[in-house]
C-alpha positions as a LaTeX table, in Angstrom:
\begin{tabular}{lrrr}
\hline
Residue & $x$ (\AA) & $y$ (\AA) & $z$ (\AA) \\
\hline
Unk1 & 0.00 & 0.00 & 0.00 \\
Unk2 & 2.89 & 2.37 & 0.74 \\
Unk3 & 4.25 & 1.77 & $-2.77$ \\
Unk4 & 0.86 & 2.49 & $-4.35$ \\
Unk5 & 0.46 & 5.71 & $-2.39$ \\
Unk6 & 3.93 & 6.86 & $-3.41$ \\
Unk7 & 3.24 & 6.19 & $-7.10$ \\
Unk8 & $-0.14$ & 7.92 & $-7.22$ \\
Unk9 & 1.33 & 11.43 & $-7.61$ \\
Unk10 & 3.76 & 10.18 & $-10.29$ \\
Unk11 & 1.13 & 8.69 & $-12.59$ \\
Unk12 & $-1.45$ & 11.26 & $-11.52$ \\
Unk13 & 0.68 & 14.07 & $-12.95$ \\
Unk14 & 1.35 & 12.06 & $-16.12$ \\
Unk15 & $-2.41$ & 11.62 & $-16.53$ \\
Unk16 & $-2.98$ & 15.32 & $-15.89$ \\
Unk17 & $-0.43$ & 16.21 & $-18.56$ \\
Unk18 & $-2.10$ & 13.77 & $-20.96$ \\
Unk19 & $-5.52$ & 15.35 & $-20.36$ \\
Unk20 & $-4.10$ & 18.85 & $-20.84$ \\
Unk21 & $-2.66$ & 17.81 & $-24.20$ \\
Unk22 & $-5.58$ & 15.62 & $-25.31$ \\
Unk23 & $-8.15$ & 18.35 & $-24.59$ \\
Unk24 & $-5.82$ & 20.98 & $-26.05$ \\
Unk25 & $-6.05$ & 23.03 & $-22.86$ \\
Unk26 & $-2.31$ & 23.61 & $-23.21$ \\
Unk27 & $-1.36$ & 24.92 & $-26.69$ \\
Unk28 & 1.41 & 23.01 & $-28.47$ \\
Unk29 & 3.76 & 25.99 & $-28.32$ \\
Unk30 & 3.23 & 26.27 & $-24.56$ \\
Unk31 & 3.95 & 22.56 & $-24.18$ \\
Unk32 & 7.16 & 23.00 & $-26.15$ \\
Unk33 & 8.20 & 25.87 & $-23.90$ \\
Unk34 & 7.52 & 23.81 & $-20.77$ \\
Unk35 & 9.56 & 20.96 & $-22.25$ \\
Unk36 & 12.45 & 23.30 & $-23.00$ \\
Unk37 & 12.61 & 24.91 & $-19.56$ \\
Unk38 & 12.20 & 21.53 & $-17.85$ \\
Unk39 & 15.06 & 19.79 & $-19.66$ \\
Unk40 & 17.35 & 22.77 & $-20.09$ \\
Unk41 & 17.00 & 24.16 & $-16.57$ \\
Unk42 & 14.91 & 22.36 & $-13.93$ \\
Unk43 & 16.06 & 18.78 & $-14.55$ \\
Unk44 & 19.78 & 19.61 & $-15.01$ \\
Unk45 & 19.68 & 21.56 & $-11.74$ \\
Unk46 & 18.04 & 18.58 & $-10.01$ \\
Unk47 & 20.77 & 16.25 & $-11.29$ \\
Unk48 & 23.44 & 18.79 & $-10.33$ \\
Unk49 & 22.15 & 19.20 & $-6.77$ \\
Unk50 & 21.68 & 15.45 & $-6.30$ \\
Unk51 & 25.18 & 14.50 & $-7.40$ \\
Unk52 & 26.78 & 17.44 & $-5.59$ \\
Unk53 & 25.56 & 16.02 & $-2.26$ \\
Unk54 & 25.84 & 12.30 & $-3.07$ \\
Unk55 & 28.31 & 9.77 & $-1.73$ \\
Unk56 & 30.28 & 9.18 & $-4.93$ \\
Unk57 & 32.01 & 6.17 & $-3.45$ \\
Unk58 & 28.75 & 4.25 & $-3.89$ \\
Unk59 & 28.37 & 5.24 & $-7.54$ \\
Unk60 & 31.87 & 4.56 & $-8.84$ \\
Unk61 & 31.62 & 0.77 & $-8.79$ \\
Unk62 & 32.04 & $-0.79$ & $-12.26$ \\
Unk63 & 29.61 & $-3.50$ & $-11.12$ \\
Unk64 & 26.75 & $-1.03$ & $-11.56$ \\
Unk65 & 27.59 & $-0.54$ & $-15.23$ \\
Unk66 & 28.17 & $-4.26$ & $-15.77$ \\
Unk67 & 24.94 & $-5.45$ & $-14.13$ \\
Unk68 & 22.82 & $-2.95$ & $-16.06$ \\
Unk69 & 24.40 & $-2.82$ & $-19.51$ \\
Unk70 & 25.13 & $-6.52$ & $-20.06$ \\
Unk71 & 21.38 & $-7.30$ & $-20.02$ \\
Unk72 & 20.59 & $-4.08$ & $-21.91$ \\
Unk73 & 22.95 & $-4.97$ & $-24.76$ \\
Unk74 & 21.72 & $-8.58$ & $-24.77$ \\
Unk75 & 18.10 & $-7.40$ & $-25.15$ \\
Unk76 & 19.17 & $-4.85$ & $-27.76$ \\
Unk77 & 21.01 & $-7.45$ & $-29.86$ \\
Unk78 & 18.47 & $-10.29$ & $-29.65$ \\
Unk79 & 15.42 & $-8.09$ & $-30.31$ \\
Unk80 & 17.08 & $-6.36$ & $-33.26$ \\
Unk81 & 18.06 & $-9.74$ & $-34.70$ \\
Unk82 & 14.54 & $-11.17$ & $-34.29$ \\
Unk83 & 12.76 & $-8.08$ & $-35.62$ \\
Unk84 & 15.21 & $-7.78$ & $-38.51$ \\
Unk85 & 14.42 & $-11.35$ & $-39.56$ \\
Unk86 & 10.70 & $-10.86$ & $-38.90$ \\
Unk87 & 10.31 & $-7.62$ & $-40.89$ \\
Unk88 & 13.06 & $-8.19$ & $-43.43$ \\
Unk89 & 14.93 & $-4.95$ & $-42.81$ \\
Unk90 & 16.99 & $-3.24$ & $-40.07$ \\
Unk91 & 15.02 & $-1.64$ & $-37.24$ \\
Unk92 & 15.56 & 0.34 & $-34.06$ \\
Unk93 & 13.24 & $-1.90$ & $-32.06$ \\
Unk94 & 16.06 & $-3.40$ & $-30.04$ \\
Unk95 & 16.66 & 0.13 & $-28.79$ \\
Unk96 & 12.95 & 0.43 & $-27.91$ \\
Unk97 & 13.21 & $-2.73$ & $-25.78$ \\
Unk98 & 16.37 & $-1.65$ & $-23.93$ \\
Unk99 & 16.28 & 2.17 & $-23.59$ \\
Unk100 & 14.47 & 3.21 & $-20.41$ \\
Unk101 & 12.79 & 6.49 & $-19.56$ \\
Unk102 & 15.04 & 6.89 & $-16.54$ \\
Unk103 & 14.70 & 10.68 & $-16.38$ \\
Unk104 & 10.96 & 11.25 & $-16.67$ \\
Unk105 & 9.86 & 8.12 & $-14.81$ \\
Unk106 & 12.93 & 6.65 & $-13.09$ \\
Unk107 & 13.93 & 9.73 & $-11.12$ \\
Unk108 & 10.44 & 10.47 & $-9.70$ \\
Unk109 & 9.75 & 6.82 & $-8.84$ \\
Unk110 & 13.09 & 6.25 & $-7.11$ \\
Unk111 & 12.93 & 9.60 & $-5.31$ \\
Unk112 & 9.39 & 9.18 & $-3.98$ \\
Unk113 & 9.39 & 5.44 & $-3.28$ \\
Unk114 & 12.97 & 4.65 & $-2.24$ \\
Unk115 & 14.37 & 8.05 & $-1.29$ \\
Unk116 & 16.63 & 10.68 & $-2.88$ \\
Unk117 & 19.76 & 9.03 & $-1.46$ \\
Unk118 & 19.17 & 6.13 & $-3.87$ \\
Unk119 & 19.50 & 8.43 & $-6.89$ \\
Unk120 & 23.28 & 8.12 & $-6.79$ \\
Unk121 & 22.98 & 4.68 & $-8.40$ \\
Unk122 & 20.71 & 6.04 & $-11.12$ \\
Unk123 & 23.14 & 8.88 & $-11.84$ \\
Unk124 & 25.98 & 6.40 & $-12.37$ \\
Unk125 & 23.99 & 4.65 & $-15.13$ \\
Unk126 & 22.52 & 7.84 & $-16.57$ \\
Unk127 & 25.98 & 9.16 & $-17.47$ \\
Unk128 & 26.55 & 6.22 & $-19.82$ \\
Unk129 & 22.95 & 5.43 & $-20.80$ \\
Unk130 & 22.69 & 7.32 & $-24.08$ \\
Unk131 & 26.37 & 6.85 & $-24.95$ \\
Unk132 & 26.25 & 3.03 & $-24.78$ \\
Unk133 & 22.85 & 2.37 & $-26.36$ \\
Unk134 & 22.89 & 5.13 & $-28.98$ \\
Unk135 & 26.39 & 4.05 & $-30.03$ \\
Unk136 & 25.16 & 0.45 & $-30.34$ \\
Unk137 & 22.28 & 1.59 & $-32.55$ \\
Unk138 & 24.59 & 3.76 & $-34.66$ \\
Unk139 & 26.99 & 0.85 & $-35.18$ \\
Unk140 & 24.09 & $-1.40$ & $-36.13$ \\
Unk141 & 22.89 & 1.20 & $-38.63$ \\
Unk142 & 26.37 & 1.57 & $-40.08$ \\
Unk143 & 26.74 & $-2.19$ & $-40.55$ \\
Unk144 & 23.34 & $-2.90$ & $-42.09$ \\
Unk145 & 22.13 & 0.30 & $-43.71$ \\
Unk146 & 24.30 & 0.70 & $-46.79$ \\
Unk147 & 21.96 & 1.95 & $-49.46$ \\
Unk148 & 21.17 & 5.34 & $-47.96$ \\
Unk149 & 24.80 & 6.27 & $-47.34$ \\
Unk150 & 24.48 & 6.39 & $-43.57$ \\
Unk151 & 27.33 & 5.17 & $-41.44$ \\
Unk152 & 28.50 & 5.40 & $-37.89$ \\
Unk153 & 28.29 & 9.07 & $-36.97$ \\
Unk154 & 30.64 & 9.61 & $-34.03$ \\
Unk155 & 29.93 & 13.32 & $-34.06$ \\
Unk156 & 26.17 & 12.81 & $-33.64$ \\
Unk157 & 26.74 & 10.22 & $-30.91$ \\
Unk158 & 29.00 & 12.54 & $-28.94$ \\
Unk159 & 26.56 & 15.39 & $-29.54$ \\
Unk160 & 23.90 & 13.38 & $-27.69$ \\
Unk161 & 26.11 & 13.66 & $-24.60$ \\
Unk162 & 26.52 & 17.43 & $-24.90$ \\
Unk163 & 23.10 & 18.09 & $-23.42$ \\
Unk164 & 22.11 & 19.94 & $-20.25$ \\
Unk165 & 21.30 & 16.71 & $-18.36$ \\
Unk166 & 24.81 & 15.28 & $-18.74$ \\
Unk167 & 26.35 & 18.70 & $-18.11$ \\
Unk168 & 24.33 & 18.96 & $-14.88$ \\
Unk169 & 25.63 & 15.56 & $-13.76$ \\
Unk170 & 29.24 & 16.41 & $-14.56$ \\
Unk171 & 29.09 & 19.80 & $-12.81$ \\
Unk172 & 27.54 & 18.17 & $-9.75$ \\
Unk173 & 30.31 & 15.57 & $-9.66$ \\
Unk174 & 32.98 & 18.27 & $-10.00$ \\
Unk175 & 31.46 & 20.26 & $-7.15$ \\
Unk176 & 31.29 & 17.13 & $-5.01$ \\
Unk177 & 34.91 & 16.21 & $-5.65$ \\
Unk178 & 36.16 & 19.77 & $-5.17$ \\
Unk179 & 34.75 & 20.03 & $-1.65$ \\
Unk180 & 33.66 & 23.62 & $-2.33$ \\
Unk181 & 30.59 & 24.77 & $-0.41$ \\
Unk182 & 27.98 & 26.78 & $-2.30$ \\
Unk183 & 26.82 & 29.83 & $-0.30$ \\
Unk184 & 23.50 & 29.13 & 1.45 \\
Unk185 & 21.42 & 31.79 & $-0.40$ \\
Unk186 & 22.64 & 30.51 & $-3.77$ \\
Unk187 & 22.02 & 26.88 & $-2.79$ \\
Unk188 & 18.46 & 27.81 & $-1.74$ \\
Unk189 & 17.85 & 29.03 & $-5.32$ \\
Unk190 & 19.26 & 25.73 & $-6.60$ \\
Unk191 & 16.84 & 23.82 & $-4.36$ \\
Unk192 & 13.88 & 25.89 & $-5.59$ \\
Unk193 & 14.73 & 25.18 & $-9.22$ \\
Unk194 & 15.30 & 21.48 & $-8.48$ \\
Unk195 & 11.92 & 21.19 & $-6.74$ \\
Unk196 & 10.18 & 22.21 & $-9.98$ \\
Unk197 & 11.86 & 19.45 & $-12.01$ \\
Unk198 & 9.80 & 16.37 & $-11.11$ \\
Unk199 & 6.26 & 17.77 & $-11.48$ \\
Unk200 & 7.16 & 19.57 & $-14.69$ \\
Unk201 & 8.87 & 16.49 & $-16.14$ \\
Unk202 & 5.82 & 14.32 & $-15.44$ \\
Unk203 & 3.47 & 16.87 & $-17.00$ \\
Unk204 & 5.74 & 17.03 & $-20.07$ \\
Unk205 & 5.63 & 13.23 & $-20.40$ \\
Unk206 & 1.84 & 13.28 & $-20.26$ \\
Unk207 & 1.69 & 16.06 & $-22.84$ \\
Unk208 & 3.98 & 14.14 & $-25.19$ \\
Unk209 & 1.95 & 10.93 & $-24.84$ \\
Unk210 & $-1.20$ & 12.79 & $-25.90$ \\
Unk211 & 0.30 & 13.17 & $-29.39$ \\
Unk212 & 0.91 & 9.42 & $-29.87$ \\
Unk213 & $-1.62$ & 7.01 & $-31.35$ \\
Unk214 & $-1.80$ & 3.40 & $-30.24$ \\
Unk215 & $-1.53$ & 0.77 & $-32.99$ \\
Unk216 & $-1.96$ & $-2.74$ & $-31.60$ \\
Unk217 & 0.23 & $-5.44$ & $-33.15$ \\
Unk218 & 2.17 & $-8.55$ & $-32.21$ \\
Unk219 & 5.47 & $-6.70$ & $-32.58$ \\
Unk220 & 4.31 & $-3.91$ & $-30.27$ \\
Unk221 & 3.15 & $-6.43$ & $-27.64$ \\
Unk222 & 6.42 & $-8.39$ & $-27.72$ \\
Unk223 & 8.53 & $-5.25$ & $-27.45$ \\
Unk224 & 6.47 & $-3.95$ & $-24.52$ \\
Unk225 & 6.76 & $-7.31$ & $-22.76$ \\
Unk226 & 10.52 & $-7.35$ & $-23.35$ \\
Unk227 & 10.89 & $-3.85$ & $-21.93$ \\
Unk228 & 8.72 & $-4.16$ & $-18.83$ \\
Unk229 & 9.33 & $-7.81$ & $-17.89$ \\
Unk230 & 12.27 & $-9.50$ & $-19.62$ \\
Unk231 & 14.79 & $-6.65$ & $-19.27$ \\
Unk232 & 14.29 & $-6.19$ & $-15.48$ \\
Unk233 & 14.34 & $-9.97$ & $-14.97$ \\
Unk234 & 17.73 & $-10.16$ & $-16.67$ \\
Unk235 & 19.06 & $-7.26$ & $-14.60$ \\
Unk236 & 17.82 & $-8.94$ & $-11.42$ \\
Unk237 & 19.51 & $-12.22$ & $-12.41$ \\
Unk238 & 22.75 & $-10.39$ & $-13.24$ \\
Unk239 & 22.62 & $-8.50$ & $-9.95$ \\
Unk240 & 22.29 & $-11.76$ & $-8.03$ \\
Unk241 & 24.79 & $-13.74$ & $-10.12$ \\
Unk242 & 27.55 & $-11.12$ & $-10.07$ \\
Unk243 & 28.84 & $-10.84$ & $-6.47$ \\
Unk244 & 29.65 & $-7.59$ & $-4.74$ \\
Unk245 & 26.62 & $-5.45$ & $-5.61$ \\
Unk246 & 24.66 & $-3.99$ & $-2.70$ \\
Unk247 & 20.96 & $-4.94$ & $-2.50$ \\
Unk248 & 19.96 & $-1.25$ & $-2.61$ \\
Unk249 & 21.90 & $-0.74$ & $-5.85$ \\
Unk250 & 20.38 & $-3.88$ & $-7.37$ \\
Unk251 & 16.88 & $-2.62$ & $-6.54$ \\
Unk252 & 17.53 & 0.70 & $-8.30$ \\
Unk253 & 18.96 & $-1.01$ & $-11.39$ \\
Unk254 & 15.95 & $-3.33$ & $-11.69$ \\
Unk255 & 13.53 & $-0.42$ & $-11.36$ \\
Unk256 & 15.46 & 1.49 & $-14.02$ \\
Unk257 & 15.22 & $-1.49$ & $-16.36$ \\
Unk258 & 11.48 & $-1.77$ & $-15.60$ \\
Unk259 & 10.78 & 1.85 & $-16.57$ \\
Unk260 & 8.88 & 2.37 & $-19.84$ \\
Unk261 & 10.59 & 3.04 & $-23.17$ \\
Unk262 & 12.17 & 6.48 & $-23.48$ \\
Unk263 & 10.84 & 8.89 & $-26.08$ \\
Unk264 & 14.35 & 9.56 & $-27.45$ \\
Unk265 & 14.20 & 6.19 & $-29.25$ \\
Unk266 & 12.02 & 7.81 & $-31.92$ \\
Unk267 & 15.06 & 9.76 & $-33.11$ \\
Unk268 & 16.44 & 6.47 & $-34.50$ \\
Unk269 & 13.31 & 5.12 & $-36.19$ \\
Unk270 & 13.79 & 3.64 & $-39.68$ \\
Unk271 & 10.70 & 4.39 & $-41.71$ \\
Unk272 & 6.99 & 4.80 & $-41.03$ \\
Unk273 & 6.47 & 1.24 & $-39.80$ \\
Unk274 & 9.20 & 1.62 & $-37.17$ \\
Unk275 & 7.77 & 4.96 & $-36.11$ \\
Unk276 & 4.24 & 3.56 & $-35.70$ \\
Unk277 & 5.34 & 0.51 & $-33.69$ \\
Unk278 & 7.81 & 2.34 & $-31.46$ \\
Unk279 & 5.35 & 5.18 & $-30.75$ \\
Unk280 & 2.85 & 2.54 & $-29.65$ \\
Unk281 & 5.49 & 0.84 & $-27.46$ \\
Unk282 & 6.25 & 4.17 & $-25.75$ \\
Unk283 & 2.56 & 4.75 & $-25.11$ \\
Unk284 & 1.70 & 1.20 & $-24.03$ \\
Unk285 & 4.80 & 0.65 & $-21.87$ \\
Unk286 & 4.12 & 3.91 & $-20.02$ \\
Unk287 & 0.47 & 2.94 & $-19.52$ \\
Unk288 & 1.26 & $-0.60$ & $-18.31$ \\
Unk289 & 4.07 & 0.58 & $-16.04$ \\
Unk290 & 1.31 & 1.89 & $-13.76$ \\
Unk291 & 0.81 & $-1.79$ & $-12.91$ \\
Unk292 & 4.24 & $-3.34$ & $-13.47$ \\
Unk293 & 6.35 & $-0.83$ & $-11.51$ \\
Unk294 & 4.40 & $-1.34$ & $-8.25$ \\
Unk295 & 4.68 & $-5.10$ & $-8.77$ \\
Unk296 & 8.45 & $-4.87$ & $-9.21$ \\
Unk297 & 8.77 & $-2.63$ & $-6.15$ \\
Unk298 & 6.72 & $-5.07$ & $-4.06$ \\
Unk299 & 8.77 & $-8.01$ & $-5.34$ \\
Unk300 & 12.01 & $-6.22$ & $-4.47$ \\
Unk301 & 10.73 & $-5.13$ & $-1.08$ \\
Unk302 & 10.77 & $-1.42$ & $-1.96$ \\
\hline
\end{tabular}
């Protein structure tokens, strides 16, 4: 019951954002402005303040990266192979089954259910999240997609890291390691900005979902199942099989894997069919995570 109560505000704000977008009570230009200020200011400041105060000794373990990304890359490879053979052409569906919405959903869920001190484990993965999976997709594209002249674009991959979220993490880590104390009045402003991040991010997610249309298909169902069930199961197995990982860290990694598909996957879609299926996976995985995330938290004792 505690888990359910903690998740109500998370999915309640997503639903509110969806209603605002669906009923067009928030104009599209206003939604774009809210998205911009959320991900260029509020969320980077939240990540900055969290990492600036975190115990970095907990987050620097290579086991965290190993336990999370070995299953992620396994899901990515197997799903891409299966969907490639099924559809007869390269896809980005392996990315849809392995790329979690750890910012919009992961941060609020872990903060409200487990506590802000657990975010240090999420931050450790978030630094490498886009780099590892977007690079894998770019390499896959370069190997298979010959006819359109596309290849591995290192510049675009590195550009994905030069965003305010990663910059906020890096600045927070630098402040933490430097030992410098931010003056209290300035830190109060940081806290105010950080407090706006979670509600705004959840409203933005709801607004974005209102623009997607659900297209039911076998491919969509299998991808959603892989994202919400198979991926976290593999992370849980890896966390148990690989010794040395703290139970708290394992819980965070499983919850991150169980988060719905991130909207950034659409940037890698290959054609209209990919776009339709992946948009549906984003919508359906977010909708079903209302049920699956509480189940995972109860299973893990969160």
